[in-house]
Every structure is written in structure tokens, then in C-alpha cells.
mmCIF file with all atom_site columns, C-alpha atoms in Angstrom:
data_model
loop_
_atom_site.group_PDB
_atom_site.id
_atom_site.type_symbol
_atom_site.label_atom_id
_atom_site.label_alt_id
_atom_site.label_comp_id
_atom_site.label_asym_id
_atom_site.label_entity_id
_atom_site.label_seq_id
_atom_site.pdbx_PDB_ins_code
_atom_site.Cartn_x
_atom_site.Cartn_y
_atom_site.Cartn_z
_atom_site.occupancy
_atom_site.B_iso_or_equiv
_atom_site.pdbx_formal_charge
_atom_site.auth_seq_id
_atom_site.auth_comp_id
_atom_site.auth_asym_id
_atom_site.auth_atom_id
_atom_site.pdbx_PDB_model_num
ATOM 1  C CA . UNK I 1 1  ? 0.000   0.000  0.000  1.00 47.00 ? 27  UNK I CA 1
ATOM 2  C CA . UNK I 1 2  ? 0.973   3.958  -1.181 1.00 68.00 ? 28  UNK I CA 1
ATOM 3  C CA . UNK I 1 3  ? 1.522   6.335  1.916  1.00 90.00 ? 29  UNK I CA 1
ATOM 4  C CA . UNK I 1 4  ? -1.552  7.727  3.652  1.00 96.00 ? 30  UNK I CA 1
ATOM 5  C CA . UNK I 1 5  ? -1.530  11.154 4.300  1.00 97.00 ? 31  UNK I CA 1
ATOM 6  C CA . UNK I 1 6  ? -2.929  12.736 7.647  1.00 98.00 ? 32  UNK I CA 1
ATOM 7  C CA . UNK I 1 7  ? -4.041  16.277 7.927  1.00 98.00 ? 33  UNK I CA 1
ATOM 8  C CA . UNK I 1 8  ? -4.342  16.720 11.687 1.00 97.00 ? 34  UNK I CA 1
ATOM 9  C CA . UNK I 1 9  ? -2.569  18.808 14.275 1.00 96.00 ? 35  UNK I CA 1
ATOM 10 C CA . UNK I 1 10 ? -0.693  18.282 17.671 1.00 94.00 ? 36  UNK I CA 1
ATOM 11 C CA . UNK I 1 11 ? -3.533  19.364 20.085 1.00 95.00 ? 37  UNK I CA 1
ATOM 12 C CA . UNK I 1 12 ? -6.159  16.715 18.361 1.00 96.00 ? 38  UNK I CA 1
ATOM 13 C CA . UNK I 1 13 ? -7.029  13.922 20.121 1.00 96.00 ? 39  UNK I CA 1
ATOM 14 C CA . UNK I 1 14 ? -8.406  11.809 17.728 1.00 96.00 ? 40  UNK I CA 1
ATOM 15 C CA . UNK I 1 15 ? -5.596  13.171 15.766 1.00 97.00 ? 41  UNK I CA 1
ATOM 16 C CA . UNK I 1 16 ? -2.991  11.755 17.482 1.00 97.00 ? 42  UNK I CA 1
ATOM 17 C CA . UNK I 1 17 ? -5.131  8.378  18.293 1.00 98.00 ? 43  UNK I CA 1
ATOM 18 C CA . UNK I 1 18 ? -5.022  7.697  14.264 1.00 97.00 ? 44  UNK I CA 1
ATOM 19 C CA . UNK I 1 19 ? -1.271  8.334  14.222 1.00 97.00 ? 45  UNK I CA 1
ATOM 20 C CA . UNK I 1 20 ? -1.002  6.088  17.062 1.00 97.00 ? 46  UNK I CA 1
ATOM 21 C CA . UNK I 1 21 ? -2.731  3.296  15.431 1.00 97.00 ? 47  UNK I CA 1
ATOM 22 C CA . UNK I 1 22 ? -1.042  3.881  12.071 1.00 96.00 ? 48  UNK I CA 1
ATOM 23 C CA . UNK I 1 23 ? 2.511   3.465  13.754 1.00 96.00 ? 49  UNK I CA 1
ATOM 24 C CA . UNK I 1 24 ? 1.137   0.335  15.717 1.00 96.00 ? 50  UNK I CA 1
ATOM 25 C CA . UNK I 1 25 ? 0.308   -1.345 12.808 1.00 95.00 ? 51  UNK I CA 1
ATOM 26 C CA . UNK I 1 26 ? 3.463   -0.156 11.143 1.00 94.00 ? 52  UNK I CA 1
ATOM 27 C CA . UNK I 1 27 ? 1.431   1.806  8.163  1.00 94.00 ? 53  UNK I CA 1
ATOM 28 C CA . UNK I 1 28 ? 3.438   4.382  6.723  1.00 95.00 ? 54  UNK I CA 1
ATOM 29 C CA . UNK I 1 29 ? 2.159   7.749  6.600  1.00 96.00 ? 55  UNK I CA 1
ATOM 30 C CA . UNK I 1 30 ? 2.791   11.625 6.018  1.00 96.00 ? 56  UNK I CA 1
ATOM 31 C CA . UNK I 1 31 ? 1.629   13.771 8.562  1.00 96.00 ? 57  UNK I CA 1
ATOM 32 C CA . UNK I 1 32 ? 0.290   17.539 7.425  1.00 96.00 ? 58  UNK I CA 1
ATOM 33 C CA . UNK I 1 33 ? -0.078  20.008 9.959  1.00 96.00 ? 59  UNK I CA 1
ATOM 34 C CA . UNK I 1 34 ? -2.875  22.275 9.933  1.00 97.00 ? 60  UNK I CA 1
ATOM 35 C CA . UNK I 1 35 ? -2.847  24.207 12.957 1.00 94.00 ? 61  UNK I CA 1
ATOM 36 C CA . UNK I 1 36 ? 0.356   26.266 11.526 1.00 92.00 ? 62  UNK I CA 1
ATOM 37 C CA . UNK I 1 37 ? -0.266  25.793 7.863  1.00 95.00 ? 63  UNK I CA 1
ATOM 38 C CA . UNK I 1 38 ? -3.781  27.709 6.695  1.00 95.00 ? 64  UNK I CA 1
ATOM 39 C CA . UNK I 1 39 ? -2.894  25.920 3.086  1.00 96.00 ? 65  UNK I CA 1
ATOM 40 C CA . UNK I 1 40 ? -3.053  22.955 4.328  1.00 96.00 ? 66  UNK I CA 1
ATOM 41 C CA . UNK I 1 41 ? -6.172  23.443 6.337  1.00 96.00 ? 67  UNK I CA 1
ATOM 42 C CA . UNK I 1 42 ? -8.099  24.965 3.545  1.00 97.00 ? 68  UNK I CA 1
ATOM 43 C CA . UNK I 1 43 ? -6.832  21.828 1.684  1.00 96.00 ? 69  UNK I CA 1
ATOM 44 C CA . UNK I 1 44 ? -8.097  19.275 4.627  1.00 96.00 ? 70  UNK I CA 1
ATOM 45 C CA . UNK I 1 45 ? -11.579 21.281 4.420  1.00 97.00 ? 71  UNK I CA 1
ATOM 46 C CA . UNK I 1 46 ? -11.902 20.749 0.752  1.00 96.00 ? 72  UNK I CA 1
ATOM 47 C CA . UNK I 1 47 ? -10.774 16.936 0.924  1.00 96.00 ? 73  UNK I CA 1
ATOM 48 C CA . UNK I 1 48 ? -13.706 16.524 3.385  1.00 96.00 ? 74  UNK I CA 1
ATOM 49 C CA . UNK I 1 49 ? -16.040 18.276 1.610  1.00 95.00 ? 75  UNK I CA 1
ATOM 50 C CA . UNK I 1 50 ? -16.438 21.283 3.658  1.00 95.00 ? 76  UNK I CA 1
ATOM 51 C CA . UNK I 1 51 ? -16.311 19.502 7.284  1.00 95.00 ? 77  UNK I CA 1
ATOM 52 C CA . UNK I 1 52 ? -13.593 21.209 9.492  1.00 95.00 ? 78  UNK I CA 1
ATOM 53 C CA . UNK I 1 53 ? -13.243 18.215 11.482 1.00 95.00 ? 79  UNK I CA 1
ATOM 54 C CA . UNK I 1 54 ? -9.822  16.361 11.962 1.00 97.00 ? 80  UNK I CA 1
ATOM 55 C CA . UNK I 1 55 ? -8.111  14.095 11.330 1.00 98.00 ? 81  UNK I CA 1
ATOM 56 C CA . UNK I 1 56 ? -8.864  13.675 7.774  1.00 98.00 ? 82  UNK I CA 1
ATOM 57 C CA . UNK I 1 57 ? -6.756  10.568 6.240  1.00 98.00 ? 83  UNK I CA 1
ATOM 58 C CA . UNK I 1 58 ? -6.728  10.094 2.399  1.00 97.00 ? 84  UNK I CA 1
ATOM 59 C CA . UNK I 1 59 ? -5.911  6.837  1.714  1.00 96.00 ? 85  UNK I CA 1
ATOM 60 C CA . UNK I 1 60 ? -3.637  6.178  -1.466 1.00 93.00 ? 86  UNK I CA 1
ATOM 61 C CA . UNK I 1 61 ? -6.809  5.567  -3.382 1.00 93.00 ? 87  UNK I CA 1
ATOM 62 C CA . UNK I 1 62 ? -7.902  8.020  -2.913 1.00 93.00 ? 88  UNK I CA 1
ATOM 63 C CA . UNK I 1 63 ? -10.755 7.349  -0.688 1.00 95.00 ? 89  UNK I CA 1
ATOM 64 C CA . UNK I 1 64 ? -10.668 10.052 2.121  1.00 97.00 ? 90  UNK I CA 1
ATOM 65 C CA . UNK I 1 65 ? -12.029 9.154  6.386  1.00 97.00 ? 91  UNK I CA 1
ATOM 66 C CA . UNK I 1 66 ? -12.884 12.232 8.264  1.00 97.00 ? 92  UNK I CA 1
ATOM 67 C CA . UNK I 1 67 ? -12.381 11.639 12.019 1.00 97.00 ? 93  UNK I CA 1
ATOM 68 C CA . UNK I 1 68 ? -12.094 7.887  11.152 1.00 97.00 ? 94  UNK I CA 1
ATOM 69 C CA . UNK I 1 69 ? -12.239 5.187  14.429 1.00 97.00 ? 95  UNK I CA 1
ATOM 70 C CA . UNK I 1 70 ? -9.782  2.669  14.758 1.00 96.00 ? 96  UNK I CA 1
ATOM 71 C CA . UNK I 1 71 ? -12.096 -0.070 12.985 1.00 96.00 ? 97  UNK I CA 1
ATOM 72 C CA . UNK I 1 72 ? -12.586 2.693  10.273 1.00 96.00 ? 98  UNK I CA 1
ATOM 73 C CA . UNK I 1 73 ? -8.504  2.850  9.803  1.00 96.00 ? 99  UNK I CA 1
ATOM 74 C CA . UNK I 1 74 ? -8.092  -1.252 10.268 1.00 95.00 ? 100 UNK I CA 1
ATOM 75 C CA . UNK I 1 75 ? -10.717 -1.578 7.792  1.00 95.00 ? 101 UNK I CA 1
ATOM 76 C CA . UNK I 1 76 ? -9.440  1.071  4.944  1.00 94.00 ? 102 UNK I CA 1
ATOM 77 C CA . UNK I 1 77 ? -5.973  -0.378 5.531  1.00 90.00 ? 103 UNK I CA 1
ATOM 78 C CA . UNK I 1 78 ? -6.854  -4.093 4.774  1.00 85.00 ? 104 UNK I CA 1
ATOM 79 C CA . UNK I 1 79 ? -8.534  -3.454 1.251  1.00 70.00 ? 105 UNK I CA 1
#
């Protein structure tokens, strides 16, 4: 599987619960901060259609999980 790339910031908790789970289960991702980067933000709140809610994960496919649970991640991670 491609890199997944995680628009989140420090201060999140679910934020920091994804990246937790990612690194358990050894899936490599890129981390984009939003809190300090107002590109990237705007760019998380387009990916999610609008929603301002965090983390948002898009998945090499392309397939994007706003605020995703750990069953969410195992799940997007296994197909």
C-alpha cells in the first residue's frame, strides 16, 4: 500500500489516536499540519467536503475518512 496522508494537528485527540494506530500497525504515513499551515487546512476542508473536522486521512486511493475510528482505519488499511 501507497503512503496515507494525515491532515491533523498536535492538540487533536483523535488526531494523534489515528497516528497512534497507524505506527502500531506499522502503516506508513505523512503527517500535514494544519494548525500552523492555513494551506493545508483549507486543503483538509476541501478533501472533506467542507467539514472542518480532523483528522482527515486520504488513503492512497484516494478514498478520504474524516475523524475515522480505529475499525474505520483497520478496515481502509486491509482493502
Amino acid at each position: 500500500m501507497s503512503e496515507i496522508v494525515l491532515y491533523g494537528a498536535n492538540w487533536c485527540g483523535d488526531c494523534r489516536r489515528a497516528k497512534a494506530w497507524l505506527r502500531e500497525h506499522e502503516v506508513p504515513f505523512t503527517e500535514v499540519d494544519v494548525e500552523h499551515d492555513d494551506a493545508a487546512r483549507d486543503k483538509a476542508i476541501e478533501i472533506a467536503g467542507g467539514r472542518k473536522n480532523i483528522p482527515v486521512v486520504v488513503l492512497p486511493d484516494g478514498r478520504v475518512l474524516v475523524e475515522p475510528s480505529n475499525t474505520e482505519l483497520a478496515a481502509a488499511v486491509e482493502r
